[in-house]
Amino acid sequence: MAALRAALRALFAAPRARSPPLGRRPPPAPRSASAAARGAAMEPAPRWLAGLRFDNRALRALPVETPPPGPEGAPSAPRPVPGACFSRVRPAPLRQPRLVALSEPALALLGLGAPPADAAAREAREAEAALFFSGNALLPGAEPAAHCYCGHQFGQFAGQLGDGAAMYLGEVCTAAGERWELQLKGAGPTPFSRQADGRKVLRSSIREFLCSEAMFHLGIPTTRAGACVTSQSTVVRDVFYDGNPKYEKCTVVLRIASTFLRFGSFEIFKPADEHTGREGPSVGRNDIRVQMLDYVIGTFYPEIQATHAEDRVQRNAAFFREVTRRTAWMVAEWQCVGFCHGVLNTDNMSIVGLTIDYGPFGFLDRYDPDHVCNASDNAGRYTYSKQPEVCKWNLQKLLEALEPELPRELGEAILAEEFDSEFHRHYLQKMRRKLGLVRKELDDDGALVAKLLETMHLTGADFTNTFYVLSSFPVGPEALGLPEFLAALTAQCASLEELKLAFRPQMDPRQLSMMLMLAQSNPQLFALIGTRANVTKELERVEQQSRLEQLSPAELLSKNQGHWADWLQQYRARLEKDREGVSDEEAWQAERMRVMHANNPKYVLRNYIAQNAIEAAENGDFSEVRRVLELLETPYHRAGEAAQVPEATEPEGASGADSGGHSYSSKPPLWAAELCVT
């Protein structure tokens, strides 16, 4: 039993977070940035950014805590912030900030013009962006503050969280009558930083910067990213929590949205949780909850405020109904492009239905409904297929946080009535467009989509490329080119080598054997440990690995061709029904192609593409970040462009830093399976 206990401790021991282990020293730290701190005291005047006009409504409408006095320039200590929605803060300056990239479409929201043609003017513009978007200087009218919120993390109430690494700068009002909140992510410590340093590093910042813009251009509601600025300041990070810390460059992302308020913003009033014992910092302050509802509805849902001005309960119900619809629509869009968020906690859910907080996200490569993009999600709570139900669960927590201003029974009735129906309606509409079903909506379309996904799962098909290839499916009684099409489609399926890598066992055989012995000898203890799902999945891997060892590449190809031939027969029959009664077949075909090309992206931000850009940037070359950003601004088939079948696999060793012959639309190389995002 002693050996068993020791093995269990080793198997389930929690990894040490962030700090290096005892007995090991990180590399020596670079020189102090105190000179930069002194220089930040005098704010330089902006030129390019001088036209930004701030009107910080959130700080006027909601209670703001003024930090207790401390040494001048020192960050406020982590602490509970009761009775307030914001706390005033100050960005901590960085040493030698340097621009990684700007997103011109995002900055255009603020009324900032296109980059000048003159190289010197462009260089001055980039220097100004590095200065102000790093937090080293403040724009006139900016009022930095950190937002207080709580959250349910991985299903458990965590109490006060808040902006531990992000800072509200203010709200820019444009000539077009729009209002945009600016936020710096990674600008230094706040009262909500807990034991962390309030910094973000280059790799995570590049991922957030690129994905924010990628999602927008895919047509998915999202916060935006206007700039990414790195520096010579460093922090220690243990990337995989494996006792191997290293210094990484501090980096800041300029984020833009109508608001960064979230479900967790309303959880600051939560009384002590029955499971964790934690409570929100503003328990009992229903007056602030009323203020928040008035502000959120009046500012971001003015039509609801106008319609229900005399009835607060109906107003709040209409607000919750609209949040429910927007959330259902958003997650349906995620599912249709294979996007996995990774950390769907209530504090990462936008109150206006935006994708928010890009951390360990990922896009599906090989289709797997149980794909987990976050290596920290050991229980698989946030798998791809569970995202809709998790969003619905989070909405349940939101309606509980709105009580008594929204009676719980009324909120639950709205959630039951709206979420599932809105999600399935929009999901099926989008899938019909992805399949080019442009004229008729049939009752069995859902079954056709389900069978497609089952076929993709059985064959290990690449999610993005399979839909893109389907746009070239030959239609018509002559069925010319069908063998060539089937070959192109099966080329997007996982190879034997890929499958063996994907299904390799994750446990040491001795650990698995001990777990199975424990399940038989002491099922109560086994259930208490909570590893049944992990052991079941491991047994499936072992069984699948055994089957793969008995399979040849030719046999795998033959099986895949059979699966796809069966589904394509159903698909052809459905297209024939869509074509029935068409007088102009050429126009129908052109419309089908147009709709499919507009809904099936050629490019998404695959992990290996982001990793290539990160590695180049860590070596001082930002050109790949900028190249990928430009590519992601036009993810769909371009008008007039020849429809090309994506390459089967990215060549091994290909690097984004070398554009020669590089394909961004191919299946990922084998090494991409080793990438780990936490």
XYZ file of C-alpha atoms in Angstrom:
678
model
C 0.000 0.000 0.000
C 2.891 2.380 0.686
C 4.071 1.954 -2.898
C 0.549 2.527 -4.187
C 0.182 5.705 -2.146
C 3.525 6.980 -3.402
C 2.554 6.258 -6.998
C -0.768 8.034 -6.571
C 0.963 11.054 -5.069
C 3.343 11.197 -8.013
C 0.552 10.765 -10.526
C -1.797 13.403 -9.159
C 0.567 15.873 -7.540
C -0.288 19.463 -8.487
C 2.469 21.185 -10.473
C 4.164 24.196 -8.922
C 2.877 27.339 -10.634
C 5.041 30.178 -11.868
C 7.859 30.219 -9.291
C 10.992 28.141 -9.930
C 11.489 25.145 -7.644
C 13.682 25.273 -4.561
C 17.301 24.511 -5.197
C 17.205 25.866 -8.777
C 18.043 29.377 -9.820
C 16.747 31.140 -12.898
C 19.324 32.835 -15.102
C 20.603 36.202 -13.806
C 18.136 39.069 -14.200
C 18.807 41.957 -16.576
C 19.644 45.418 -15.282
C 16.886 47.337 -13.442
C 14.496 49.547 -15.406
C 14.403 52.322 -12.778
C 15.554 54.910 -15.330
C 12.508 54.115 -17.461
C 10.299 54.511 -14.396
C 11.694 57.971 -13.688
C 11.263 59.025 -17.302
C 7.584 58.078 -17.324
C 6.788 60.864 -14.856
C 6.771 63.477 -17.637
C 4.104 62.644 -20.201
C 5.182 63.448 -23.786
C 2.583 64.918 -26.135
C 1.240 62.551 -28.804
C 1.100 63.582 -32.457
C -0.450 60.725 -34.437
C -2.688 59.818 -31.478
C -3.474 63.418 -30.495
C -6.937 63.257 -32.070
C -8.216 60.527 -29.757
C -10.972 62.031 -27.599
C -11.696 60.270 -24.305
C -15.023 60.271 -22.489
C -14.786 57.730 -19.694
C -18.426 57.019 -18.982
C -17.833 53.768 -17.079
C -15.828 55.563 -14.399
C -18.584 58.155 -13.987
C -21.431 55.643 -13.889
C -19.893 52.972 -11.648
C -18.178 53.203 -8.243
C -14.392 53.595 -8.398
C -12.022 52.851 -5.530
C -9.158 55.260 -5.004
C -6.167 53.183 -3.871
C -4.854 53.740 -0.363
C -1.785 55.997 -0.212
C 1.620 54.376 -0.774
C 5.102 55.209 -2.035
C 4.918 57.361 -5.153
C 5.003 55.237 -8.276
C 4.711 51.946 -6.351
C 1.982 49.535 -7.506
C -1.001 49.058 -5.244
C -0.762 45.906 -3.163
C -3.122 43.013 -3.979
C -6.203 43.308 -1.778
C -9.979 42.844 -1.700
C -11.793 45.755 -3.343
C -15.256 45.971 -1.750
C -17.941 48.397 -2.855
C -16.329 49.269 -6.197
C -16.315 48.163 -9.821
C -12.939 49.735 -10.641
C -9.750 50.712 -8.843
C -7.455 53.430 -10.180
C -4.031 52.156 -11.241
C -0.967 53.246 -13.176
C 0.836 51.253 -15.905
C 4.344 50.190 -14.907
C 6.894 51.397 -17.491
C 8.856 48.996 -19.659
C 12.480 49.202 -20.720
C 12.953 50.066 -24.423
C 9.452 49.296 -25.733
C 9.418 48.189 -29.361
C 6.467 47.704 -31.693
C 5.814 44.160 -32.880
C 2.823 44.955 -35.099
C -0.203 47.192 -35.573
C -3.614 46.088 -36.807
C -4.683 48.869 -39.135
C -8.318 47.642 -39.433
C -8.662 47.640 -35.630
C -7.079 51.082 -35.237
C -9.386 52.406 -37.943
C -12.245 51.890 -35.464
C -10.717 54.749 -33.466
C -10.587 57.039 -36.496
C -6.839 56.602 -36.944
C -5.860 56.880 -40.587
C -3.873 54.525 -42.784
C -0.080 54.361 -42.384
C 1.830 57.058 -44.282
C 3.843 56.156 -47.367
C 6.876 58.073 -46.137
C 9.287 55.770 -44.284
C 10.348 58.397 -41.725
C 6.734 59.274 -40.900
C 5.916 55.597 -40.604
C 8.853 55.078 -38.243
C 7.731 58.015 -36.066
C 4.221 56.583 -35.973
C 5.528 53.208 -34.818
C 7.673 54.840 -32.137
C 4.642 56.730 -30.834
C 2.610 53.524 -30.791
C 5.359 51.774 -28.820
C 5.475 54.606 -26.281
C 1.748 55.002 -25.610
C 0.554 51.435 -26.215
C 3.184 50.013 -23.867
C 1.870 52.170 -21.017
C 5.143 54.109 -20.759
C 3.172 57.301 -21.417
C -0.510 58.128 -21.032
C -2.677 59.726 -23.681
C -4.438 62.952 -22.655
C -7.797 62.022 -21.146
C -6.841 58.429 -20.295
C -7.736 57.319 -16.756
C -6.180 53.913 -16.076
C -8.237 51.615 -13.891
C -8.526 47.910 -13.165
C -11.947 46.253 -13.203
C -13.161 44.176 -10.257
C -14.952 40.932 -11.074
C -15.352 37.398 -9.777
C -15.780 34.102 -11.562
C -16.538 30.415 -11.600
C -13.296 28.786 -12.751
C -13.568 25.204 -13.977
C -16.977 25.039 -12.309
C -15.928 26.332 -8.879
C -16.510 29.832 -7.528
C -13.104 31.473 -7.096
C -14.134 34.705 -5.373
C -12.517 38.014 -6.376
C -10.429 37.838 -9.549
C -10.425 41.127 -11.470
C -8.057 42.640 -14.022
C -4.817 41.177 -12.730
C -2.879 42.030 -15.896
C -5.181 44.355 -17.825
C -5.940 48.053 -17.425
C -8.856 50.091 -18.695
C -7.406 53.239 -20.298
C -10.680 54.942 -21.099
C -13.303 55.222 -23.820
C -12.569 56.875 -27.145
C -15.461 58.603 -28.897
C -15.143 58.816 -32.680
C -16.485 61.175 -35.315
C -18.732 58.325 -36.453
C -20.512 58.441 -33.091
C -18.986 55.197 -31.817
C -17.513 54.574 -28.390
C -14.602 52.158 -27.906
C -12.987 51.077 -24.668
C -9.198 50.820 -24.803
C -7.365 48.375 -22.590
C -3.702 47.524 -22.092
C -3.096 43.858 -21.318
C 0.215 43.168 -19.579
C 0.808 46.725 -18.317
C 1.790 45.825 -14.766
C 0.379 44.945 -11.340
C -3.055 45.931 -10.055
C -4.936 45.231 -6.811
C -6.188 42.077 -8.577
C -2.810 40.613 -9.553
C -2.734 38.323 -6.501
C 0.707 36.651 -6.420
C 1.442 37.478 -10.079
C 3.290 40.440 -11.601
C 0.643 41.843 -13.953
C 2.801 41.122 -16.994
C 2.271 39.166 -20.196
C 5.048 37.774 -22.360
C 5.756 37.790 -26.073
C 4.412 34.329 -26.937
C 1.019 34.736 -25.240
C 0.649 38.318 -26.467
C 1.302 37.386 -30.099
C -1.291 34.627 -29.843
C -3.920 36.999 -28.413
C -3.080 39.759 -30.887
C -3.317 37.491 -33.932
C -6.370 35.532 -32.817
C -8.408 38.610 -31.899
C -8.021 39.869 -35.440
C -8.381 36.426 -37.030
C -11.741 35.912 -35.334
C -13.026 39.301 -36.450
C -12.157 38.617 -40.081
C -13.801 35.194 -39.824
C -16.989 37.093 -38.977
C -17.162 36.048 -35.313
C -18.033 38.555 -32.550
C -14.804 39.368 -30.722
C -12.761 41.942 -28.915
C -10.113 43.496 -31.156
C -6.363 43.995 -30.870
C -4.854 47.219 -32.181
C -1.189 46.824 -31.275
C 1.391 44.485 -29.821
C 4.412 46.074 -28.115
C 7.325 44.155 -26.608
C 10.329 45.393 -24.612
C 13.688 44.603 -23.038
C 12.040 44.193 -19.620
C 11.745 40.560 -18.597
C 9.896 38.308 -16.173
C 10.491 34.714 -15.154
C 8.020 32.160 -16.472
C 7.898 28.387 -16.034
C 6.080 27.753 -19.296
C 5.014 24.166 -18.656
C 5.185 24.278 -14.843
C 7.894 21.613 -15.041
C 10.657 23.301 -13.044
C 12.393 24.880 -16.039
C 11.899 28.651 -15.661
C 13.327 31.185 -18.058
C 13.282 34.926 -18.619
C 10.786 36.160 -21.219
C 10.187 39.621 -22.623
C 7.348 41.683 -21.181
C 4.813 42.497 -23.885
C 1.603 44.535 -23.969
C -1.457 44.189 -26.226
C -3.780 47.116 -26.926
C -7.284 45.642 -26.786
C -10.384 47.377 -28.164
C -14.061 46.593 -27.517
C -17.339 48.310 -26.800
C -16.840 47.019 -23.241
C -14.820 44.411 -21.381
C -17.520 43.840 -18.759
C -18.301 40.165 -18.334
C -20.605 37.717 -16.559
C -18.210 37.745 -13.613
C -18.687 41.513 -13.263
C -22.069 40.730 -11.684
C -20.668 37.998 -9.429
C -18.977 40.465 -7.054
C -22.217 40.427 -5.041
C -22.277 36.643 -4.574
C -22.652 35.447 -0.955
C -20.428 32.660 0.397
C -20.429 29.757 -2.038
C -21.698 26.485 -0.586
C -18.832 24.507 -2.127
C -15.775 26.765 -1.877
C -16.835 29.098 0.955
C -15.628 32.089 -1.079
C -17.747 35.192 -1.542
C -17.686 38.287 -3.694
C -16.121 41.480 -2.314
C -19.403 43.441 -2.529
C -21.860 41.047 -0.885
C -25.111 42.776 0.015
C -24.513 45.794 -2.242
C -27.613 45.473 -4.393
C -27.413 49.233 -4.972
C -24.254 48.673 -7.033
C -25.898 45.790 -8.922
C -28.701 48.203 -9.848
C -26.118 50.774 -10.979
C -24.368 48.182 -13.133
C -27.601 47.063 -14.767
C -28.614 50.657 -15.469
C -25.191 51.366 -16.982
C -24.904 48.186 -19.060
C -28.442 48.251 -20.434
C -28.533 52.006 -21.007
C -25.148 52.038 -22.747
C -24.982 48.757 -24.673
C -28.670 47.823 -25.038
C -30.337 51.251 -25.460
C -33.249 49.822 -27.452
C -34.150 47.582 -24.508
C -33.894 50.524 -22.101
C -36.186 52.592 -24.335
C -38.766 49.804 -24.713
C -38.964 48.905 -21.008
C -38.155 52.205 -19.318
C -41.131 51.898 -16.936
C -40.734 48.242 -15.938
C -37.352 47.267 -14.508
C -38.098 43.545 -14.223
C -39.187 43.279 -17.861
C -36.227 45.416 -18.888
C -33.806 43.122 -17.067
C -35.533 40.053 -18.513
C -35.223 41.436 -22.046
C -31.558 42.173 -21.364
C -30.880 38.625 -20.173
C -32.793 37.237 -23.160
C -30.592 39.199 -25.558
C -27.369 38.177 -23.778
C -28.536 34.556 -24.027
C -29.213 34.873 -27.756
C -25.906 36.576 -28.470
C -23.982 33.965 -26.492
C -25.740 31.108 -28.296
C -25.028 32.744 -31.661
C -21.376 33.287 -30.746
C -20.704 29.708 -29.656
C -22.507 28.373 -32.747
C -20.054 30.397 -34.829
C -17.161 28.917 -32.849
C -18.336 25.384 -33.536
C -18.637 26.070 -37.251
C -14.995 27.125 -37.630
C -13.591 24.599 -35.139
C -12.569 27.206 -32.555
C -11.864 26.062 -28.984
C -11.677 28.768 -26.327
C -9.922 26.706 -23.670
C -10.922 28.632 -20.498
C -14.678 29.174 -20.599
C -14.984 30.443 -17.044
C -17.710 32.946 -16.182
C -15.065 35.668 -15.931
C -14.192 35.030 -19.602
C -17.734 35.516 -20.930
C -18.590 38.921 -22.390
C -21.770 40.690 -21.310
C -22.280 41.838 -24.922
C -21.651 38.469 -26.611
C -18.031 38.869 -27.719
C -15.249 36.299 -27.737
C -12.991 37.583 -24.984
C -9.685 36.688 -23.288
C -7.606 34.620 -25.693
C -5.402 32.302 -23.655
C -4.869 28.604 -24.420
C -7.230 28.656 -27.419
C -6.878 26.488 -30.496
C -8.485 25.692 -33.841
C -9.234 22.060 -34.639
C -6.776 20.371 -36.967
C -7.822 16.698 -37.031
C -11.524 16.670 -36.171
C -12.042 15.357 -32.669
C -15.181 16.374 -30.751
C -13.343 15.659 -27.488
C -10.374 17.859 -28.358
C -8.955 19.777 -25.360
C -6.872 22.775 -26.420
C -5.819 23.730 -22.869
C -3.216 21.371 -21.427
C -4.267 22.523 -17.923
C -7.813 21.212 -18.446
C -7.083 17.716 -17.169
C -10.747 16.797 -16.714
C -11.746 17.944 -20.210
C -14.387 20.368 -18.950
C -13.907 22.677 -21.929
C -13.617 20.231 -24.820
C -14.741 21.415 -28.246
C -18.056 19.540 -28.127
C -18.905 20.760 -24.600
C -18.593 24.474 -25.376
C -22.323 25.073 -26.014
C -23.412 23.390 -22.765
C -20.692 25.218 -20.803
C -21.852 28.574 -22.201
C -25.389 27.686 -21.138
C -24.104 26.758 -17.652
C -22.328 30.111 -17.442
C -25.556 31.888 -18.378
C -27.218 30.080 -15.465
C -24.577 31.582 -13.179
C -25.201 35.019 -14.682
C -28.930 34.871 -14.018
C -28.199 33.794 -10.433
C -25.912 36.835 -10.100
C -28.694 39.159 -11.330
C -31.125 38.103 -8.601
C -33.164 39.828 -7.109
C -33.227 42.346 -9.991
C -34.142 39.437 -12.262
C -36.258 36.788 -10.489
C -34.515 33.440 -10.867
C -37.610 31.602 -12.122
C -38.046 34.150 -14.904
C -34.376 33.968 -15.876
C -34.392 30.171 -15.951
C -37.503 30.150 -18.138
C -35.792 32.511 -20.603
C -32.646 30.381 -20.651
C -34.628 27.188 -21.275
C -36.671 28.855 -23.993
C -33.897 30.637 -25.865
C -30.454 29.069 -25.670
C -30.817 25.629 -27.223
C -33.217 26.745 -29.929
C -31.099 29.760 -30.877
C -27.886 27.731 -30.888
C -29.273 24.892 -33.027
C -31.041 27.266 -35.401
C -27.946 29.324 -36.097
C -25.598 26.326 -36.125
C -27.696 24.508 -38.726
C -28.112 27.657 -40.831
C -24.345 28.126 -40.867
C -23.686 24.468 -41.662
C -26.108 24.610 -44.575
C -24.131 27.522 -45.982
C -20.862 25.659 -45.426
C -22.301 22.785 -47.478
C -23.698 25.044 -50.208
C -27.365 24.265 -49.513
C -28.626 27.600 -50.743
C -32.273 27.104 -51.741
C -34.053 24.647 -49.460
C -34.067 23.862 -45.761
C -34.973 20.223 -45.113
C -35.740 18.499 -41.827
C -33.014 15.885 -42.256
C -30.234 18.427 -42.861
C -29.156 18.030 -39.246
C -28.656 14.298 -39.806
C -26.549 15.003 -42.903
C -24.297 17.334 -40.882
C -24.031 14.818 -38.033
C -23.045 12.074 -40.478
C -20.422 14.377 -42.020
C -18.851 15.040 -38.621
C -18.931 11.336 -37.799
C -17.124 10.599 -41.076
C -14.559 13.295 -40.329
C -13.994 11.781 -36.898
C -13.634 8.229 -38.247
C -11.122 9.315 -40.880
C -9.254 11.899 -38.806
C -10.081 14.543 -41.407
C -8.729 18.066 -41.109
C -11.665 20.256 -40.048
C -10.860 23.450 -41.958
C -9.525 21.846 -45.129
C -12.313 19.271 -45.452
C -14.967 21.977 -45.676
C -12.782 24.002 -48.031
C -12.280 20.991 -50.344
C -16.031 20.281 -50.370
C -16.582 23.548 -52.235
C -15.057 21.868 -55.304
C -17.352 18.817 -55.143
C -18.493 18.007 -58.710
C -22.262 18.338 -59.097
C -24.309 16.933 -61.924
C -25.396 13.599 -63.366
C -22.122 13.176 -65.252
C -20.093 13.315 -61.980
C -16.923 14.186 -63.832
C -13.834 14.405 -61.663
C -15.243 12.367 -58.756
C -12.196 10.069 -58.384
C -9.888 13.099 -58.337
C -12.125 14.799 -55.795
C -12.169 11.725 -53.548
C -8.367 11.601 -53.692
C -8.152 15.290 -52.680
C -10.581 14.701 -49.829
C -8.832 11.623 -48.429
C -5.515 13.496 -48.606
C -6.919 15.657 -45.796
C -7.405 12.613 -43.570
C -4.913 11.666 -40.894
C -2.042 9.444 -41.950
C -1.148 6.308 -40.044
C 1.779 8.151 -38.491
C -0.453 11.026 -37.376
C -2.967 8.637 -35.816
C -0.297 6.715 -33.920
C 0.978 10.003 -32.532
C -2.531 11.189 -31.626
C -3.487 7.971 -29.833
C -0.237 7.221 -28.079
C -0.800 6.295 -24.413
C -0.430 9.141 -21.916
C 0.087 7.041 -18.769
C 2.972 4.834 -17.806
C 1.683 1.224 -18.148
C 2.473 0.612 -14.470
C 0.368 3.626 -13.431
C -2.532 2.418 -15.566
C -2.215 -1.066 -14.075
C -2.321 0.366 -10.549
C -5.370 2.433 -11.403
C -7.184 -0.641 -12.729
C -6.226 -2.625 -9.623
C -7.519 0.207 -7.435
C -10.794 0.338 -9.402
C -11.334 -3.356 -8.641
C -10.098 -3.491 -5.043
C -11.399 -0.172 -3.738
C -13.976 1.367 -6.115
C -14.997 3.953 -3.511
C -11.471 5.361 -3.279
C -11.123 5.182 -7.057
C -14.320 7.216 -7.457
C -13.116 9.683 -4.823
C -9.887 10.304 -6.729
C -12.060 11.176 -9.718
C -9.945 9.582 -12.458
C -12.516 7.248 -14.018
C -12.855 9.353 -17.177
C -9.074 9.621 -17.570
C -8.579 5.881 -17.147
C -11.388 5.128 -19.596
C -9.828 7.446 -22.158
C -6.419 5.874 -21.604
C -7.845 2.397 -22.214
C -9.382 3.667 -25.438
C -5.971 4.988 -26.502
C -4.312 1.655 -25.786
C -6.988 -0.200 -27.745
C -6.802 2.230 -30.685
C -3.006 2.041 -30.704
C -3.222 -1.757 -30.894
C -5.593 -1.564 -33.877
C -3.348 0.910 -35.658
C -0.365 -1.403 -35.284
C -2.255 -4.010 -37.306
C -3.160 -1.557 -40.091
C -1.199 -0.744 -43.235
C -1.292 2.660 -44.993
C -3.089 1.072 -47.966
C -5.745 -0.452 -45.713
C -6.250 2.875 -43.955
C -6.693 4.668 -47.284
C -9.197 2.069 -48.458
C -11.233 2.422 -45.259
C -11.219 6.209 -45.526
C -12.317 6.104 -49.160
C -15.210 3.845 -48.206
C -16.375 6.142 -45.403
C -16.237 9.195 -47.637
C -17.872 7.523 -50.632
C -20.853 6.638 -48.425
C -21.301 10.193 -47.156
C -20.711 11.814 -50.548
C -23.548 9.718 -51.955
C -25.896 11.267 -49.372
C -24.461 14.719 -50.032
C -24.951 14.409 -53.779
C -28.576 13.366 -53.256
C -29.151 16.404 -51.006
C -27.593 18.755 -53.575
C -29.878 17.307 -56.238
C -32.874 18.201 -54.067
C -31.516 21.716 -53.674
C -31.153 21.984 -57.442
C -34.682 20.778 -58.223
C -36.748 23.324 -60.115
C -33.777 25.548 -60.945
C -34.191 27.259 -64.312
C -30.648 28.586 -64.516
C -28.339 25.819 -63.363
C -25.222 27.872 -63.979
C -26.488 30.645 -61.701
C -27.358 28.100 -58.983
C -23.887 26.597 -59.197
C -22.259 30.033 -59.038
C -24.345 30.954 -55.978
C -23.469 27.658 -54.290
C -19.768 28.270 -54.826
C -20.014 31.882 -53.649
C -21.786 30.899 -50.425
C -19.377 28.051 -49.672
C -16.316 30.205 -50.316
C -17.763 32.891 -48.010
C -18.311 30.425 -45.155
C -15.405 27.968 -45.363
C -12.126 29.676 -44.509
C -8.917 28.749 -46.240
C -6.824 30.107 -43.370
C -7.248 29.915 -39.603
C -4.687 30.589 -36.880
C -3.411 27.061 -36.421
C -1.071 26.549 -33.482
C 1.905 25.744 -35.680
C 1.441 28.986 -37.656
C 1.347 30.996 -34.441
C 4.362 29.105 -33.111
C 6.446 29.875 -36.204
C 5.626 33.567 -35.791
C 6.438 33.458 -32.060
C 9.806 31.799 -32.564
C 10.803 34.332 -35.206
C 9.686 37.214 -32.947
C 11.619 35.838 -29.987
C 14.680 36.064 -32.227
C 13.913 39.712 -33.009
C 12.185 39.178 -36.372
C 8.588 40.494 -36.366
C 8.027 40.080 -40.103
C 6.296 36.712 -39.719
C 3.822 38.133 -37.182
C 2.973 40.875 -39.658
C 2.780 38.431 -42.570
C 0.405 36.116 -40.686
C -1.710 39.098 -39.571
C -2.092 40.214 -43.178
C -3.002 36.686 -44.253
C -5.664 36.350 -41.543
C -7.303 39.599 -42.663
C -8.578 37.730 -45.758
C -9.215 34.181 -44.521
C -11.781 33.280 -47.150
C -11.450 32.560 -50.858
C -10.755 35.793 -52.704
C -12.945 36.770 -55.662
C -11.223 35.894 -58.915
C -8.745 33.588 -57.191
C -8.469 30.050 -58.521
C -9.805 27.514 -56.017
C -6.814 25.409 -55.026
C -6.918 22.230 -53.010
C -4.843 22.681 -49.816
C -1.627 20.707 -49.585
C -1.873 17.452 -47.669
C 0.748 18.356 -45.070
C 3.037 21.256 -44.253
C 6.577 20.190 -45.194
C 8.603 19.088 -42.198
C 10.958 21.797 -41.039
C 9.102 24.534 -42.902
C 9.268 27.784 -41.008
C 7.072 30.833 -41.206
C 10.196 32.937 -41.259
C 10.879 31.590 -44.726
C 8.062 32.521 -47.068
C 9.516 30.614 -49.979
C 7.156 27.738 -50.762
C 5.476 28.070 -47.367
C 1.811 27.056 -47.231
C -0.440 28.406 -44.500
C -3.415 26.287 -45.563
C -1.891 22.811 -45.376
C -2.465 20.249 -42.659
C -0.050 20.804 -39.768
C 3.334 19.053 -39.692
C 3.835 16.197 -37.260
C 5.773 18.375 -34.831
C 2.654 20.495 -34.289
C 1.138 17.640 -32.288
C 3.816 18.250 -29.658
C 2.791 21.868 -29.082
C 1.413 22.380 -25.585
C -0.584 25.460 -24.576
C -1.569 26.020 -20.944
